[in-house]
């Protein structure tokens, strides 16, 4: 079974940057022929899709993060990256990676202080 492990969360000041990673273990064909997504959920708010990348490498972003976040994938490492720049307090949330809609990472906390 494919499993995902997230890393890179932490505490950062407003205006700073963080790089989240999500590494998959399992069948490379299954992993690399599916799209990756990053979601986030803050207390009292709906879960939000923040970024997606297809198996072909095309990307989409939520309006709230456009121009600040970049999603990328490294198929050789079976890994998806979320580079987050110019962070704001409103970015504070638990971030979850998702593979092929059905497989989820464990979540990693991102806290942005003012």
JSON list of C-alpha atoms in Angstrom, two decimals:
[
{"chain": "A", "resi": 1, "resn": "UNK", "atom": "CA", "xyz": [0.00, 0.00, 0.00]},
{"chain": "A", "resi": 2, "resn": "UNK", "atom": "CA", "xyz": [1.21, 3.50, -0.84]},
{"chain": "A", "resi": 3, "resn": "UNK", "atom": "CA", "xyz": [1.95, 5.63, 2.23]},
{"chain": "A", "resi": 4, "resn": "UNK", "atom": "CA", "xyz": [2.84, 9.32, 2.50]},
{"chain": "A", "resi": 5, "resn": "UNK", "atom": "CA", "xyz": [5.12, 11.02, 5.03]},
{"chain": "A", "resi": 6, "resn": "UNK", "atom": "CA", "xyz": [5.13, 14.81, 5.38]},
{"chain": "A", "resi": 7, "resn": "UNK", "atom": "CA", "xyz": [7.87, 17.04, 6.74]},
{"chain": "A", "resi": 8, "resn": "UNK", "atom": "CA", "xyz": [8.92, 20.68, 6.83]},
{"chain": "A", "resi": 9, "resn": "UNK", "atom": "CA", "xyz": [6.26, 22.36, 8.93]},
{"chain": "A", "resi": 10, "resn": "UNK", "atom": "CA", "xyz": [7.12, 24.71, 11.74]},
{"chain": "A", "resi": 11, "resn": "UNK", "atom": "CA", "xyz": [6.95, 28.24, 13.12]},
{"chain": "A", "resi": 12, "resn": "UNK", "atom": "CA", "xyz": [7.92, 31.20, 10.96]},
{"chain": "A", "resi": 13, "resn": "UNK", "atom": "CA", "xyz": [7.47, 34.96, 11.12]},
{"chain": "A", "resi": 14, "resn": "UNK", "atom": "CA", "xyz": [5.24, 36.79, 8.66]},
{"chain": "A", "resi": 15, "resn": "UNK", "atom": "CA", "xyz": [7.09, 37.37, 5.42]},
{"chain": "A", "resi": 16, "resn": "UNK", "atom": "CA", "xyz": [9.20, 34.27, 5.85]},
{"chain": "A", "resi": 17, "resn": "UNK", "atom": "CA", "xyz": [9.32, 31.01, 3.93]},
{"chain": "A", "resi": 18, "resn": "UNK", "atom": "CA", "xyz": [8.83, 27.31, 4.52]},
{"chain": "A", "resi": 19, "resn": "UNK", "atom": "CA", "xyz": [9.28, 24.27, 2.29]},
{"chain": "A", "resi": 20, "resn": "UNK", "atom": "CA", "xyz": [6.96, 21.32, 2.83]},
{"chain": "A", "resi": 21, "resn": "UNK", "atom": "CA", "xyz": [7.81, 17.88, 1.51]},
{"chain": "A", "resi": 22, "resn": "UNK", "atom": "CA", "xyz": [5.68, 14.78, 1.12]},
{"chain": "A", "resi": 23, "resn": "UNK", "atom": "CA", "xyz": [7.41, 11.54, 0.20]},
{"chain": "A", "resi": 24, "resn": "UNK", "atom": "CA", "xyz": [5.59, 8.44, -1.01]},
{"chain": "A", "resi": 25, "resn": "UNK", "atom": "CA", "xyz": [6.61, 4.85, -0.51]},
{"chain": "A", "resi": 26, "resn": "UNK", "atom": "CA", "xyz": [5.28, 2.12, -2.75]},
{"chain": "A", "resi": 27, "resn": "UNK", "atom": "CA", "xyz": [4.74, 1.42, -6.41]},
{"chain": "A", "resi": 28, "resn": "UNK", "atom": "CA", "xyz": [6.36, 4.05, -8.61]},
{"chain": "A", "resi": 29, "resn": "UNK", "atom": "CA", "xyz": [3.93, 3.57, -11.49]},
{"chain": "A", "resi": 30, "resn": "UNK", "atom": "CA", "xyz": [0.93, 4.12, -9.24]},
{"chain": "A", "resi": 31, "resn": "UNK", "atom": "CA", "xyz": [2.52, 7.16, -7.61]},
{"chain": "A", "resi": 32, "resn": "UNK", "atom": "CA", "xyz": [3.87, 8.90, -10.70]},
{"chain": "A", "resi": 33, "resn": "UNK", "atom": "CA", "xyz": [0.78, 8.50, -12.90]},
{"chain": "A", "resi": 34, "resn": "UNK", "atom": "CA", "xyz": [-1.43, 10.37, -10.42]},
{"chain": "A", "resi": 35, "resn": "UNK", "atom": "CA", "xyz": [-1.76, 14.01, -9.45]},
{"chain": "A", "resi": 36, "resn": "UNK", "atom": "CA", "xyz": [-0.62, 15.52, -6.16]},
{"chain": "A", "resi": 37, "resn": "UNK", "atom": "CA", "xyz": [-2.53, 18.05, -4.08]},
{"chain": "A", "resi": 38, "resn": "UNK", "atom": "CA", "xyz": [-1.89, 20.12, -0.98]},
{"chain": "A", "resi": 39, "resn": "UNK", "atom": "CA", "xyz": [-4.79, 20.97, 1.32]},
{"chain": "A", "resi": 40, "resn": "UNK", "atom": "CA", "xyz": [-4.89, 22.99, 4.51]},
{"chain": "A", "resi": 41, "resn": "UNK", "atom": "CA", "xyz": [-7.32, 23.32, 7.37]},
{"chain": "A", "resi": 42, "resn": "UNK", "atom": "CA", "xyz": [-7.34, 26.01, 10.03]},
{"chain": "A", "resi": 43, "resn": "UNK", "atom": "CA", "xyz": [-9.46, 25.90, 13.21]},
{"chain": "A", "resi": 44, "resn": "UNK", "atom": "CA", "xyz": [-13.04, 26.93, 12.47]},
{"chain": "A", "resi": 45, "resn": "UNK", "atom": "CA", "xyz": [-12.50, 26.99, 8.72]},
{"chain": "A", "resi": 46, "resn": "UNK", "atom": "CA", "xyz": [-13.31, 24.67, 5.82]},
{"chain": "A", "resi": 47, "resn": "UNK", "atom": "CA", "xyz": [-10.64, 22.43, 4.38]},
{"chain": "A", "resi": 48, "resn": "UNK", "atom": "CA", "xyz": [-9.13, 24.28, 1.43]},
{"chain": "A", "resi": 49, "resn": "UNK", "atom": "CA", "xyz": [-7.36, 23.00, -1.67]},
{"chain": "A", "resi": 50, "resn": "UNK", "atom": "CA", "xyz": [-4.31, 25.23, -1.97]},
{"chain": "A", "resi": 51, "resn": "UNK", "atom": "CA", "xyz": [-2.34, 23.70, -4.85]},
{"chain": "A", "resi": 52, "resn": "UNK", "atom": "CA", "xyz": [-2.42, 20.81, -7.31]},
{"chain": "A", "resi": 53, "resn": "UNK", "atom": "CA", "xyz": [-0.08, 19.32, -9.87]},
{"chain": "A", "resi": 54, "resn": "UNK", "atom": "CA", "xyz": [-1.07, 16.76, -12.50]},
{"chain": "A", "resi": 55, "resn": "UNK", "atom": "CA", "xyz": [0.89, 13.75, -13.68]},
{"chain": "A", "resi": 56, "resn": "UNK", "atom": "CA", "xyz": [1.95, 15.88, -16.65]},
{"chain": "A", "resi": 57, "resn": "UNK", "atom": "CA", "xyz": [3.24, 18.68, -14.42]},
{"chain": "A", "resi": 58, "resn": "UNK", "atom": "CA", "xyz": [0.57, 21.33, -14.92]},
{"chain": "A", "resi": 59, "resn": "UNK", "atom": "CA", "xyz": [-0.29, 23.30, -11.77]},
{"chain": "A", "resi": 60, "resn": "UNK", "atom": "CA", "xyz": [-3.21, 25.14, -10.20]},
{"chain": "A", "resi": 61, "resn": "UNK", "atom": "CA", "xyz": [-3.42, 27.32, -7.09]},
{"chain": "A", "resi": 62, "resn": "UNK", "atom": "CA", "xyz": [-6.03, 28.80, -4.82]},
{"chain": "A", "resi": 63, "resn": "UNK", "atom": "CA", "xyz": [-6.41, 32.53, -5.34]},
{"chain": "A", "resi": 64, "resn": "UNK", "atom": "CA", "xyz": [-5.29, 33.13, -1.76]},
{"chain": "A", "resi": 65, "resn": "UNK", "atom": "CA", "xyz": [-1.81, 31.69, -2.42]},
{"chain": "A", "resi": 66, "resn": "UNK", "atom": "CA", "xyz": [-1.18, 32.56, -6.07]},
{"chain": "A", "resi": 67, "resn": "UNK", "atom": "CA", "xyz": [2.15, 34.26, -6.56]},
{"chain": "A", "resi": 68, "resn": "UNK", "atom": "CA", "xyz": [3.42, 33.12, -3.15]},
{"chain": "A", "resi": 69, "resn": "UNK", "atom": "CA", "xyz": [3.31, 29.29, -3.20]},
{"chain": "A", "resi": 70, "resn": "UNK", "atom": "CA", "xyz": [4.82, 26.89, -5.72]},
{"chain": "A", "resi": 71, "resn": "UNK", "atom": "CA", "xyz": [4.00, 23.20, -6.05]},
{"chain": "A", "resi": 72, "resn": "UNK", "atom": "CA", "xyz": [6.44, 20.84, -7.77]},
{"chain": "A", "resi": 73, "resn": "UNK", "atom": "CA", "xyz": [7.05, 17.12, -8.02]},
{"chain": "A", "resi": 74, "resn": "UNK", "atom": "CA", "xyz": [10.14, 14.95, -8.25]},
{"chain": "A", "resi": 75, "resn": "UNK", "atom": "CA", "xyz": [9.10, 11.63, -9.73]},
{"chain": "A", "resi": 76, "resn": "UNK", "atom": "CA", "xyz": [12.51, 10.04, -9.16]},
{"chain": "A", "resi": 77, "resn": "UNK", "atom": "CA", "xyz": [12.09, 10.68, -5.42]},
{"chain": "A", "resi": 78, "resn": "UNK", "atom": "CA", "xyz": [8.31, 10.08, -5.48]},
{"chain": "A", "resi": 79, "resn": "UNK", "atom": "CA", "xyz": [7.96, 13.39, -3.69]},
{"chain": "A", "resi": 80, "resn": "UNK", "atom": "CA", "xyz": [5.82, 16.52, -3.93]},
{"chain": "A", "resi": 81, "resn": "UNK", "atom": "CA", "xyz": [7.04, 19.90, -2.65]},
{"chain": "A", "resi": 82, "resn": "UNK", "atom": "CA", "xyz": [5.17, 23.00, -1.55]},
{"chain": "A", "resi": 83, "resn": "UNK", "atom": "CA", "xyz": [7.43, 26.05, -1.43]},
{"chain": "A", "resi": 84, "resn": "UNK", "atom": "CA", "xyz": [5.71, 28.79, 0.58]},
{"chain": "A", "resi": 85, "resn": "UNK", "atom": "CA", "xyz": [7.03, 32.34, 0.42]},
{"chain": "A", "resi": 86, "resn": "UNK", "atom": "CA", "xyz": [5.80, 35.67, 1.81]},
{"chain": "A", "resi": 87, "resn": "UNK", "atom": "CA", "xyz": [3.87, 33.81, 4.48]},
{"chain": "A", "resi": 88, "resn": "UNK", "atom": "CA", "xyz": [0.98, 35.51, 6.26]},
{"chain": "A", "resi": 89, "resn": "UNK", "atom": "CA", "xyz": [-0.71, 34.74, 9.58]},
{"chain": "A", "resi": 90, "resn": "UNK", "atom": "CA", "xyz": [-3.77, 33.58, 7.59]},
{"chain": "A", "resi": 91, "resn": "UNK", "atom": "CA", "xyz": [-1.62, 30.77, 6.18]},
{"chain": "A", "resi": 92, "resn": "UNK", "atom": "CA", "xyz": [-1.53, 29.17, 9.64]},
{"chain": "A", "resi": 93, "resn": "UNK", "atom": "CA", "xyz": [-3.08, 25.71, 9.32]},
{"chain": "A", "resi": 94, "resn": "UNK", "atom": "CA", "xyz": [-2.40, 22.01, 9.24]},
{"chain": "A", "resi": 95, "resn": "UNK", "atom": "CA", "xyz": [-1.23, 21.14, 5.74]},
{"chain": "A", "resi": 96, "resn": "UNK", "atom": "CA", "xyz": [-2.00, 17.75, 4.18]},
{"chain": "A", "resi": 97, "resn": "UNK", "atom": "CA", "xyz": [-0.61, 16.22, 1.03]},
{"chain": "A", "resi": 98, "resn": "UNK", "atom": "CA", "xyz": [-2.89, 14.06, -1.09]},
{"chain": "A", "resi": 99, "resn": "UNK", "atom": "CA", "xyz": [-2.09, 11.62, -3.87]},
{"chain": "A", "resi": 100, "resn": "UNK", "atom": "CA", "xyz": [-4.64, 10.62, -6.48]},
{"chain": "A", "resi": 101, "resn": "UNK", "atom": "CA", "xyz": [-7.46, 11.99, -4.25]},
{"chain": "A", "resi": 102, "resn": "UNK", "atom": "CA", "xyz": [-7.53, 8.86, -2.06]},
{"chain": "A", "resi": 103, "resn": "UNK", "atom": "CA", "xyz": [-4.20, 8.74, -0.20]},
{"chain": "A", "resi": 104, "resn": "UNK", "atom": "CA", "xyz": [-3.36, 11.26, 2.53]},
{"chain": "A", "resi": 105, "resn": "UNK", "atom": "CA", "xyz": [-0.33, 12.34, 4.48]},
{"chain": "A", "resi": 106, "resn": "UNK", "atom": "CA", "xyz": [-0.46, 12.68, 8.26]},
{"chain": "A", "resi": 107, "resn": "UNK", "atom": "CA", "xyz": [-0.52, 16.48, 8.26]},
{"chain": "A", "resi": 108, "resn": "UNK", "atom": "CA", "xyz": [2.10, 19.01, 9.29]},
{"chain": "A", "resi": 109, "resn": "UNK", "atom": "CA", "xyz": [1.50, 22.19, 11.30]},
{"chain": "A", "resi": 110, "resn": "UNK", "atom": "CA", "xyz": [2.44, 25.55, 9.81]},
{"chain": "A", "resi": 111, "resn": "UNK", "atom": "CA", "xyz": [2.27, 28.53, 12.17]},
{"chain": "A", "resi": 112, "resn": "UNK", "atom": "CA", "xyz": [2.94, 32.07, 10.96]},
{"chain": "A", "resi": 113, "resn": "UNK", "atom": "CA", "xyz": [3.40, 34.72, 13.62]},
{"chain": "A", "resi": 114, "resn": "UNK", "atom": "CA", "xyz": [3.05, 38.48, 13.16]}
]
